[in-house]
XYZ file of N, CA, C and O in Angstrom:
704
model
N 13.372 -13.275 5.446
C 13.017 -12.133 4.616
C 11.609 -11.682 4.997
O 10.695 -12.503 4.920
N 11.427 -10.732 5.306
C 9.801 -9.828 5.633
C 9.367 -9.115 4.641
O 9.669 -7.949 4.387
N 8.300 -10.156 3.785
C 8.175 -9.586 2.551
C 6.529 -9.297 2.138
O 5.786 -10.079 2.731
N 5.830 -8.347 1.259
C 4.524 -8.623 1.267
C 4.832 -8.088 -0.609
O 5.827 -7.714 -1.229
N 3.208 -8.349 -1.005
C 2.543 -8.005 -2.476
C 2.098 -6.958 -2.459
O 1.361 -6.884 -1.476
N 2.118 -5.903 -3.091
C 1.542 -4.630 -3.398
C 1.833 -3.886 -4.754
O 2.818 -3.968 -5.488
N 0.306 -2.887 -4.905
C 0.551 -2.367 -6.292
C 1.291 -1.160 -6.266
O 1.282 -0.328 -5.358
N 1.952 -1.119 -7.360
C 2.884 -0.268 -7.567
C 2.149 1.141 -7.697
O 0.927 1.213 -7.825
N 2.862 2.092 -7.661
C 1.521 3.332 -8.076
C 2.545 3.966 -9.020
O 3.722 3.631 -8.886
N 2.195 4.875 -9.988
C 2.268 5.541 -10.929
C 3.232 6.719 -9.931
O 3.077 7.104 -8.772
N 4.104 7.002 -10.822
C 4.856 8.575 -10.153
C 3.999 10.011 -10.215
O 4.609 11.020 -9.860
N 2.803 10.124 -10.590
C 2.225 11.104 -10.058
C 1.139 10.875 -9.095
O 0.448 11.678 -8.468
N 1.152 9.511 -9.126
C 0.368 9.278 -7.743
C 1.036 9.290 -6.549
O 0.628 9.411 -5.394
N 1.908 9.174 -6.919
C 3.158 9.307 -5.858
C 3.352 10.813 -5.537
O 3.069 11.208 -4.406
N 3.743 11.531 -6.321
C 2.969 13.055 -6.281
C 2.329 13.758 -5.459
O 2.610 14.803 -4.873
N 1.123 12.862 -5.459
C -0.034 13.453 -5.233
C 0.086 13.567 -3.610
O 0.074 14.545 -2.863
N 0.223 11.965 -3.336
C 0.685 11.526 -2.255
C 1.429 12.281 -1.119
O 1.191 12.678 0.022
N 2.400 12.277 -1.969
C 3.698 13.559 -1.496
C 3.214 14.898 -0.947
O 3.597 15.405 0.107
N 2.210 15.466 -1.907
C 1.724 16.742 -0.932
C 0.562 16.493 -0.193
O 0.071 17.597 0.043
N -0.093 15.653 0.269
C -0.810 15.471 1.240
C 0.435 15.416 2.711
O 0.465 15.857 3.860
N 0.921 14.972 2.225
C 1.930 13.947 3.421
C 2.739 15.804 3.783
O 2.892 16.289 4.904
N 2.969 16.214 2.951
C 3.055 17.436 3.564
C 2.261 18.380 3.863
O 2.676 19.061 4.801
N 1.199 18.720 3.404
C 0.263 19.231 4.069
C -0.192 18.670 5.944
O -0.374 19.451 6.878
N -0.271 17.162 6.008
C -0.021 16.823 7.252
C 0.848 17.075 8.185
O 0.686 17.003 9.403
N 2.071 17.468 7.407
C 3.405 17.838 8.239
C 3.396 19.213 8.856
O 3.980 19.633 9.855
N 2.453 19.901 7.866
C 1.856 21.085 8.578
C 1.364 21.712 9.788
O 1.545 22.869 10.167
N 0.543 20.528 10.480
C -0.381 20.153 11.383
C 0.315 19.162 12.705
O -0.106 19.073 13.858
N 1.505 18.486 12.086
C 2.320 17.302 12.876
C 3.496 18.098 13.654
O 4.422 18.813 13.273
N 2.982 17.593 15.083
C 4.421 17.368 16.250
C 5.384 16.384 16.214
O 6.458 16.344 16.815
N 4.867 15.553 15.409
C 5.474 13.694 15.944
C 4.713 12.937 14.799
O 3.528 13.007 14.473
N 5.781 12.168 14.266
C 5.330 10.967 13.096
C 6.157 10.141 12.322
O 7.235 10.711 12.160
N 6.124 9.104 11.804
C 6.922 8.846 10.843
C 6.002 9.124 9.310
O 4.943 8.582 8.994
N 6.706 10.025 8.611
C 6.232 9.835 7.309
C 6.750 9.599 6.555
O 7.925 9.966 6.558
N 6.208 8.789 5.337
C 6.806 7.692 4.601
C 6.690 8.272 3.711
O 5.760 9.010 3.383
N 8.151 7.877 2.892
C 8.850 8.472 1.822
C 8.277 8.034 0.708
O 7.442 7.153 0.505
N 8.863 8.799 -0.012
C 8.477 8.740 -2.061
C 7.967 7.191 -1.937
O 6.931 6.548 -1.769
N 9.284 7.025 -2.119
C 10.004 5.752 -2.561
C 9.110 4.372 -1.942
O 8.895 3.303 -2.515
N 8.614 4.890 -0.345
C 8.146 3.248 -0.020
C 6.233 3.834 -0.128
O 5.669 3.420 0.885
N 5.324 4.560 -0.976
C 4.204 4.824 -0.824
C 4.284 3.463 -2.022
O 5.227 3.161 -2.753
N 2.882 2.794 -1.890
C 2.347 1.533 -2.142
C 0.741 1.193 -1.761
O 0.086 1.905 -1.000
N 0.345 0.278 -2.261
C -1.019 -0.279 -1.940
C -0.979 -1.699 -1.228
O -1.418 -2.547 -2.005
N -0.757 -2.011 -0.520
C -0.848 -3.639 0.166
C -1.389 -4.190 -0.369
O -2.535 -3.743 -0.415
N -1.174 -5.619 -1.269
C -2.626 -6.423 -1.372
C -2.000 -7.600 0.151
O -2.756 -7.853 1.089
N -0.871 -8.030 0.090
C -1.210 -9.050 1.070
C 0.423 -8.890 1.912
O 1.518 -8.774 1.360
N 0.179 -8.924 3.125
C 1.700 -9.139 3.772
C 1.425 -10.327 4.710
O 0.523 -10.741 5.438
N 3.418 -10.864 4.079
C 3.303 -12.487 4.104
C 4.085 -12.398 5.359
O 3.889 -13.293 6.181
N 5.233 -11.147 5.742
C 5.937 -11.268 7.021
C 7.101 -12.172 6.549
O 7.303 -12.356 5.349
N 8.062 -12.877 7.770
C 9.004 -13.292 7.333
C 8.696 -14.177 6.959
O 7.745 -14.675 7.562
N 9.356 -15.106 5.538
C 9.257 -15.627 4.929
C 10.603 -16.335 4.262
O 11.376 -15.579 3.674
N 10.888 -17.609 4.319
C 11.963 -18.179 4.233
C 12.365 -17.680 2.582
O 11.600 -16.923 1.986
N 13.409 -18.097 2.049
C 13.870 -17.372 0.587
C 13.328 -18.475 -0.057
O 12.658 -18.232 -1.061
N 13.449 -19.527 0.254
C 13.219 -21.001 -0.319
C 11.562 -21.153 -0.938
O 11.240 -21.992 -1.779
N 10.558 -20.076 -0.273
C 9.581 -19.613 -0.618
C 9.358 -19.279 -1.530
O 8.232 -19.452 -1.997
N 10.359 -18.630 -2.219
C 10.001 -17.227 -3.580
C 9.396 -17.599 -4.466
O 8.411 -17.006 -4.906
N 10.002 -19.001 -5.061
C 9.362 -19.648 -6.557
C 7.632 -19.536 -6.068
O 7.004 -19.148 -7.053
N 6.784 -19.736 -4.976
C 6.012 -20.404 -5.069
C 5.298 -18.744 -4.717
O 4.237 -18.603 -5.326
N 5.636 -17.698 -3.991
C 5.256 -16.461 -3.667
C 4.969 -15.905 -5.790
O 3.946 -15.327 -6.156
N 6.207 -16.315 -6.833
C 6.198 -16.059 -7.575
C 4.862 -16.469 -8.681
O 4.065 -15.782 -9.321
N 5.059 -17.763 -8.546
C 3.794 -18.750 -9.184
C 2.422 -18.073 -8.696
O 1.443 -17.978 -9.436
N 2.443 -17.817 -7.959
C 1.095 -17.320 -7.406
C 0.633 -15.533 -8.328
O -0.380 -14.999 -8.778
N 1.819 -15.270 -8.214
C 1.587 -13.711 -8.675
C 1.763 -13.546 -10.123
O 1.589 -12.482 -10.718
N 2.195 -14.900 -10.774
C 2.325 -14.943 -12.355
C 0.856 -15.137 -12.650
O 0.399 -14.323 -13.452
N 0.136 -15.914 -12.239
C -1.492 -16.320 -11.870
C -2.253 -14.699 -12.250
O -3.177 -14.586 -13.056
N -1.863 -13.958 -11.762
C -3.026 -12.389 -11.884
C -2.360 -11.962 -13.387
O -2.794 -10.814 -13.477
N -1.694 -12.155 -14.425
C -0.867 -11.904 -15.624
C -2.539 -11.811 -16.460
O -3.306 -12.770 -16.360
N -2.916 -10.608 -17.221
C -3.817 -10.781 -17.692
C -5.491 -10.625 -17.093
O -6.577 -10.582 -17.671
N -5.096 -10.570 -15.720
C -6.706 -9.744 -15.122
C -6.927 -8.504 -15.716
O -6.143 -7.840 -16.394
N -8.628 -8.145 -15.237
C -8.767 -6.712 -15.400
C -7.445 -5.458 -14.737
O -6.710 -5.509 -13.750
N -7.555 -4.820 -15.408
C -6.668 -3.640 -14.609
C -7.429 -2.705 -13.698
O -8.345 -1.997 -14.116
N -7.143 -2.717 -12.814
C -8.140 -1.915 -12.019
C -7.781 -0.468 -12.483
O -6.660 -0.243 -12.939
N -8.915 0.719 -12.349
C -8.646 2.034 -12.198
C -8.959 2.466 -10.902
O -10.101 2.249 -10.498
N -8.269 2.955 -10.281
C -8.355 3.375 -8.885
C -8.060 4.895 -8.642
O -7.268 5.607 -9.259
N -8.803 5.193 -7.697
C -8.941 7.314 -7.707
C -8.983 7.296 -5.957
O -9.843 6.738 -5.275
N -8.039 7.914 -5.563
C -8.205 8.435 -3.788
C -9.839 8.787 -3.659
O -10.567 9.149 -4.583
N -10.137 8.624 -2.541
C -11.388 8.916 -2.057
C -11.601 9.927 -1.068
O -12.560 10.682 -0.907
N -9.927 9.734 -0.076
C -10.026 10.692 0.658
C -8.838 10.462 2.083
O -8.530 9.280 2.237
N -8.312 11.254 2.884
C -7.015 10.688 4.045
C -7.857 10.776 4.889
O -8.694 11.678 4.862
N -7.807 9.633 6.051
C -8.565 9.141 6.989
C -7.382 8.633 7.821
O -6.241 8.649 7.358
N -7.721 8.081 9.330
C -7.000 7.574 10.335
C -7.595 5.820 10.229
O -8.643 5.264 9.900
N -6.505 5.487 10.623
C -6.999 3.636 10.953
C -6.440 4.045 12.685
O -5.276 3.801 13.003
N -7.246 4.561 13.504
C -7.211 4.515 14.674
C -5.949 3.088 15.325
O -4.824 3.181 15.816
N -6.796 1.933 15.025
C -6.615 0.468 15.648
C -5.017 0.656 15.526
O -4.286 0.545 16.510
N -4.483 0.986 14.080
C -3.144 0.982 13.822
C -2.007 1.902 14.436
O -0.809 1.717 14.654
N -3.062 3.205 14.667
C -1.912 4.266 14.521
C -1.935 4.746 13.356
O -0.752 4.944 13.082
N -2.459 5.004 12.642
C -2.082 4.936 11.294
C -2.622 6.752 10.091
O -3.716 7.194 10.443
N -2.171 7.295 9.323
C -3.072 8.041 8.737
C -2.993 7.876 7.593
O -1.879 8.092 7.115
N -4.214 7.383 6.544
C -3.797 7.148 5.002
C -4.664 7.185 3.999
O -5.889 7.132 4.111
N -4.058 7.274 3.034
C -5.241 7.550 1.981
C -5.540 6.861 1.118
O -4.835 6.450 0.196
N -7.188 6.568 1.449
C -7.624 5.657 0.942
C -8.291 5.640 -0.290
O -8.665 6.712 -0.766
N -8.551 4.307 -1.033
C -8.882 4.284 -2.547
C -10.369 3.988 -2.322
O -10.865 3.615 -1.258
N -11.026 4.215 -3.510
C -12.184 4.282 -3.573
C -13.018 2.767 -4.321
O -12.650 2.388 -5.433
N -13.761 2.269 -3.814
C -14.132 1.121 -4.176
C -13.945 0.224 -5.264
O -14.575 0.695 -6.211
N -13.390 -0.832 -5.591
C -13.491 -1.071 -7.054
C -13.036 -2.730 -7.340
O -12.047 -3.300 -6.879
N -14.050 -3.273 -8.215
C -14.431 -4.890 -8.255
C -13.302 -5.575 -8.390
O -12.962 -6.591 -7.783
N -12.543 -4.779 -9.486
C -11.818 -5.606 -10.139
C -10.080 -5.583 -9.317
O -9.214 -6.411 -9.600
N -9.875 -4.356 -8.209
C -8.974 -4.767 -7.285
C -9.488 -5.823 -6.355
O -8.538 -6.463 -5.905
N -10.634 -6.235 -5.907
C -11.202 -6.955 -4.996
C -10.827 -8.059 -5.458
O -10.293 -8.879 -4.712
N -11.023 -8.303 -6.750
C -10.917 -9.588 -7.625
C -9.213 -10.372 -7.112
O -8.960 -11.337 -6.391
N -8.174 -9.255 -8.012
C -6.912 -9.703 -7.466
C -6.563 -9.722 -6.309
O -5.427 -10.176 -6.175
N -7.053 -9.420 -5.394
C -6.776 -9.481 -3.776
C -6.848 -10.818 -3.590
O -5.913 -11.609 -3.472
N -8.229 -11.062 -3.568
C -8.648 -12.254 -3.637
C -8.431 -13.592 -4.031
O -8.517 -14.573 -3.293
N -7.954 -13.578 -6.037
C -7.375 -14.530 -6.321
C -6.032 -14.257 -5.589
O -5.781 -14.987 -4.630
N -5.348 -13.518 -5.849
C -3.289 -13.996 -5.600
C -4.169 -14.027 -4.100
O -3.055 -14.371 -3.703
N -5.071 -14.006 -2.873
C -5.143 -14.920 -1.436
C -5.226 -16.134 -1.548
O -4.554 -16.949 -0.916
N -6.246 -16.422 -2.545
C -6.343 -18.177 -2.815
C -5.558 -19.001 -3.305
O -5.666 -20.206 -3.078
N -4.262 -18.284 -4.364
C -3.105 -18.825 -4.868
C -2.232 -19.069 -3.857
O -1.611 -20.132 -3.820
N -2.073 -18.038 -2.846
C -0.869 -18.054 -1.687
C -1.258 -18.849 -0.552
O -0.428 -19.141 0.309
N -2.618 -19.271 -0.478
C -2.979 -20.266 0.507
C -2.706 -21.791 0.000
O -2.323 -22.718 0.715
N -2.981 -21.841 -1.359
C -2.903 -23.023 -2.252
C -1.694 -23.287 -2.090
O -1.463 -24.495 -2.029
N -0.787 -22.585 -1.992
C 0.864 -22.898 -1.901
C 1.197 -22.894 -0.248
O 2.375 -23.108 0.040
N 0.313 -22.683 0.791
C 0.655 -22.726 2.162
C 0.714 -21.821 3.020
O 0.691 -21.988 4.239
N 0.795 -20.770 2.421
C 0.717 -19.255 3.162
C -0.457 -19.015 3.747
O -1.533 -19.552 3.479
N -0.144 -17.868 4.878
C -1.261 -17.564 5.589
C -1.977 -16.343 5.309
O -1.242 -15.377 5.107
N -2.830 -16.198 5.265
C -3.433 -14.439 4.417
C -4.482 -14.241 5.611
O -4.953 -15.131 6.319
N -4.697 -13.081 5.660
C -5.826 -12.588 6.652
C -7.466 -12.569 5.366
O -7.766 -12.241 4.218
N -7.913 -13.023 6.308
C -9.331 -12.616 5.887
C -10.689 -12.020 6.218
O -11.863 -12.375 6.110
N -9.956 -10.853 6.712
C -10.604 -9.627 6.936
C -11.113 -8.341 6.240
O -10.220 -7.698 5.688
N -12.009 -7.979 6.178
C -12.302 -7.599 4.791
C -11.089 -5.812 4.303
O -10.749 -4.866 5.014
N -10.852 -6.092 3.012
C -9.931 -5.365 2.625
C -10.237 -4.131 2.203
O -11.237 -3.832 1.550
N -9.265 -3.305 2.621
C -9.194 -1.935 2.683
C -8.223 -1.023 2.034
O -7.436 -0.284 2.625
N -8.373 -1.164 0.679
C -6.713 -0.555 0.406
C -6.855 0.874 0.649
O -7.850 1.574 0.833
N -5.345 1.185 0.594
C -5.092 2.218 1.162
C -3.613 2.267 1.209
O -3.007 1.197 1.257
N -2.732 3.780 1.199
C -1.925 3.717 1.213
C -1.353 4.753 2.282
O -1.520 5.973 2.296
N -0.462 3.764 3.391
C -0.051 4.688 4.674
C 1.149 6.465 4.436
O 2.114 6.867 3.784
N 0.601 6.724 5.024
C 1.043 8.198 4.580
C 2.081 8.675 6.033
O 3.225 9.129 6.022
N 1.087 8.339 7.333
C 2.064 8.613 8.664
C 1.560 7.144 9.511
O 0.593 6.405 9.697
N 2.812 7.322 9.807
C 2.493 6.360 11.171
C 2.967 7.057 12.828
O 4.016 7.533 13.260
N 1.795 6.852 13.338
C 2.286 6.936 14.826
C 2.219 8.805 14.627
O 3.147 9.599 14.783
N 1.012 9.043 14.300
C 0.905 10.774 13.920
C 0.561 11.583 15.306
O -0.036 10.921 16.155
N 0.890 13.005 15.637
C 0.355 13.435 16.830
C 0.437 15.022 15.816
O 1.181 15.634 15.050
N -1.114 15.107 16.581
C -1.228 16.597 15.293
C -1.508 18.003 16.701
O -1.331 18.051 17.919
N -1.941 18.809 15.798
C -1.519 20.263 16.944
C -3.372 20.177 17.173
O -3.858 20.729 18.160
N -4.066 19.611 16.395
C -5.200 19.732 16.733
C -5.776 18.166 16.188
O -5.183 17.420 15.409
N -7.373 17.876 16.979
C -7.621 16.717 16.216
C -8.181 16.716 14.997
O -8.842 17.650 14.544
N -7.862 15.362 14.259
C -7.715 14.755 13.207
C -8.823 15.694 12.436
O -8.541 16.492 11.542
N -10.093 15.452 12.938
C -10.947 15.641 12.379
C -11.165 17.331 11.879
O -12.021 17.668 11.061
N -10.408 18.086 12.412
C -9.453 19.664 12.226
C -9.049 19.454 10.885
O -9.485 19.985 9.863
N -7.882 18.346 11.067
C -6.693 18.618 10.125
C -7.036 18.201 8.845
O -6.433 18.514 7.819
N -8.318 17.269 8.951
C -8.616 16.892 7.657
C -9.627 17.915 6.647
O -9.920 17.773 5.460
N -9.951 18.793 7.448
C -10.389 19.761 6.803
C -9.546 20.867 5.350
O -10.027 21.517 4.422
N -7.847 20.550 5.915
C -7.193 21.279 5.652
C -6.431 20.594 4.559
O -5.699 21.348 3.918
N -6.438 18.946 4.091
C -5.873 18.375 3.146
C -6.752 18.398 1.792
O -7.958 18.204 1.941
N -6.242 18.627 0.425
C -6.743 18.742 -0.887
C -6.327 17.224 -0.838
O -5.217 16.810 -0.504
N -7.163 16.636 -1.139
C -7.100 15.375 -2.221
C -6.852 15.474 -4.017
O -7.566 15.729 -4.986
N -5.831 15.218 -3.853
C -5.214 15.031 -5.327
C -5.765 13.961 -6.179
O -4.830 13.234 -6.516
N -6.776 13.594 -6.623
C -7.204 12.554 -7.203
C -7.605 12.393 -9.066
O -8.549 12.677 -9.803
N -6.217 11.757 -9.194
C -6.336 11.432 -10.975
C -6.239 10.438 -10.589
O -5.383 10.051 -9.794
N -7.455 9.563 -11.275
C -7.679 8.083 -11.178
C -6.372 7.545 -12.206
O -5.787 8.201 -13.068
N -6.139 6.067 -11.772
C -4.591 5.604 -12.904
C -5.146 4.129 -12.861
O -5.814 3.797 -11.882
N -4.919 3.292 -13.803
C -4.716 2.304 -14.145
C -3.783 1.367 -13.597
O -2.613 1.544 -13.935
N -4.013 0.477 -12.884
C -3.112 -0.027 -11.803
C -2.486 -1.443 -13.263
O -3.176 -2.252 -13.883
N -1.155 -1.214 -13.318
C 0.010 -1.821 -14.913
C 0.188 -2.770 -13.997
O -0.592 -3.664 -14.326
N 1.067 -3.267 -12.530
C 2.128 -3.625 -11.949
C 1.970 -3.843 -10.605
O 1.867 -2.866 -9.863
N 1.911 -5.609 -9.905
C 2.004 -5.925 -8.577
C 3.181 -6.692 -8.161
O 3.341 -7.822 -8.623
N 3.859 -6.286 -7.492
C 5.526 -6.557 -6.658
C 5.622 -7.274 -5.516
O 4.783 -7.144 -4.625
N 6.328 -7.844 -5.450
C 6.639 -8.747 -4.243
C 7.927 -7.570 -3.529
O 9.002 -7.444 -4.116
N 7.686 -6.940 -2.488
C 9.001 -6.475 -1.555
C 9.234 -6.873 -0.809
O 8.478 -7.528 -0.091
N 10.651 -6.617 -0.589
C 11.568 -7.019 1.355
C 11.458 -5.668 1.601
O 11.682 -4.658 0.933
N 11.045 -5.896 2.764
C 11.311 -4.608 3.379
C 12.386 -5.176 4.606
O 12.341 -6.177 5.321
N 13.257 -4.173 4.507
C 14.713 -3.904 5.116
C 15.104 -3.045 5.949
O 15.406 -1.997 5.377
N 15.265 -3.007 7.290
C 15.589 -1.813 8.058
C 16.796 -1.517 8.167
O 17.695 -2.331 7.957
N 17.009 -0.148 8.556
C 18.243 0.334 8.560
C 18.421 1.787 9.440
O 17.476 2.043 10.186
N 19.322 2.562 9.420
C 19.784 3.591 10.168
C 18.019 4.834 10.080
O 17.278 5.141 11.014
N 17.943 5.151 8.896
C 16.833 5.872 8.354
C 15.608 5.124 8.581
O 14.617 5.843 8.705
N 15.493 4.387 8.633
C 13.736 3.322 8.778
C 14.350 2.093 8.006
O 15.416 1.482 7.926
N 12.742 2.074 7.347
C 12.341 0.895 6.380
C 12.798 1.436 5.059
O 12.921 2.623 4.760
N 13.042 0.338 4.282
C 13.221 0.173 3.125
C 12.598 -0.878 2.145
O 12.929 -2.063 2.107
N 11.965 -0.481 1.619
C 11.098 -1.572 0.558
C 11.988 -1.798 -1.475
O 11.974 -1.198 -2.550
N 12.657 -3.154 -0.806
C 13.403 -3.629 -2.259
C 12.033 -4.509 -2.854
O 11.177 -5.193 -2.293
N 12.270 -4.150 -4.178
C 11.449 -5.057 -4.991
C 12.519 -6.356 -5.639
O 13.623 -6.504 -6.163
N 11.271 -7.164 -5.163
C 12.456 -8.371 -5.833
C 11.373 -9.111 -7.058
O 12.033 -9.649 -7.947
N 9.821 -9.229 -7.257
C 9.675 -9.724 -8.618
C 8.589 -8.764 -8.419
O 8.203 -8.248 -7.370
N 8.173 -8.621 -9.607
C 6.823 -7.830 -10.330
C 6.282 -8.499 -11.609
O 7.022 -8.635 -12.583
N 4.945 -8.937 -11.622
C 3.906 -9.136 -12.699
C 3.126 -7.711 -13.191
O 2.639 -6.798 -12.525
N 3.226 -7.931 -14.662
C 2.344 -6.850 -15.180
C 0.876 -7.346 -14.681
O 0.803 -8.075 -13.691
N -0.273 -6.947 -15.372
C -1.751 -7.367 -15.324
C -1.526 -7.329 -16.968
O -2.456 -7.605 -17.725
């Protein structure tokens, strides 16, 4: 199973999301852009991961039940060059740093491997983008939609390929 943790976002952040990602499409020859349905915040991807895993992927994420809730507001759509990548990113804030952090130290405590590189959330919008002009053009031309939201809800998904792409099933979720 190829599975990671991420926060759920609110359906008008999803929204919001949505018309950036078309506004880019504006500007795009070539891309994959990612649907409603799979926009998300990464806190940690675990990759494949045996099923026999879950209880302990679970235990770890019952652990954040009761943290601060973060409020989080876009900051602005940017490129992750290294990746390929174009996405929009969130704007600084302690108390997501916090849960990153603990559910890393819970999932190491149980054996997992986590990167520890410093974190960047953000949520991918295109991958593998080729625009009619460069980036630094096109970003002139995107409105940032930004109503800050209260982050309720972090999920464990499989992501699943198929005829259309990826597919991201949720299989457990903790409130905060």
């Amino acid at each position: 199973m190829r599975l990671f943790i991420a926060i759920t976002l609110p359906q008008q952040t999803k929204l919001n999301l949505v018309r950036n990602i078309e506004q880019l499409k504006a500007f795009a020859t070539s891309g994959n852009f990612v649907s409603e349905d799979n926009l998300h915040i990464t806190l940690h991807f675990l990759g494949e991961t045996p099923e026999s895993q879950l209880i302990y992927i679970q235990s770890a994420m019952d652990k954040l039940k009761g943290m601060e809730k973060p409020q989080l507001g876009i900051s602005g759509v940017t490129v992750f060059r290294s990746a390929d990548l174009v996405c929009a990113r969130f704007k600084h804030n302690n108390a997501l740093l916090e849960i990153h952090k603990t559910l890393g130290s819970c999932l190491e405590e149980s054996g997992f491997c986590v990167e520890h590189r410093a974190y960047r959330p953000h949520t991918t919008l295109v991958r593998r983008p080729r625009f009619t002009l460069p980036f630094s053009e096109v970003s002139k031309n995107i409105t940032v939609y930004n109503k800050p939201f209260e982050v309720q809800t972090i999920t464990l998904y499989q992501t699943v390929f198929g005829e259309k792409g990826a597919k991201y099933i949720p299989l457990y979720s903790v409130e905060l």
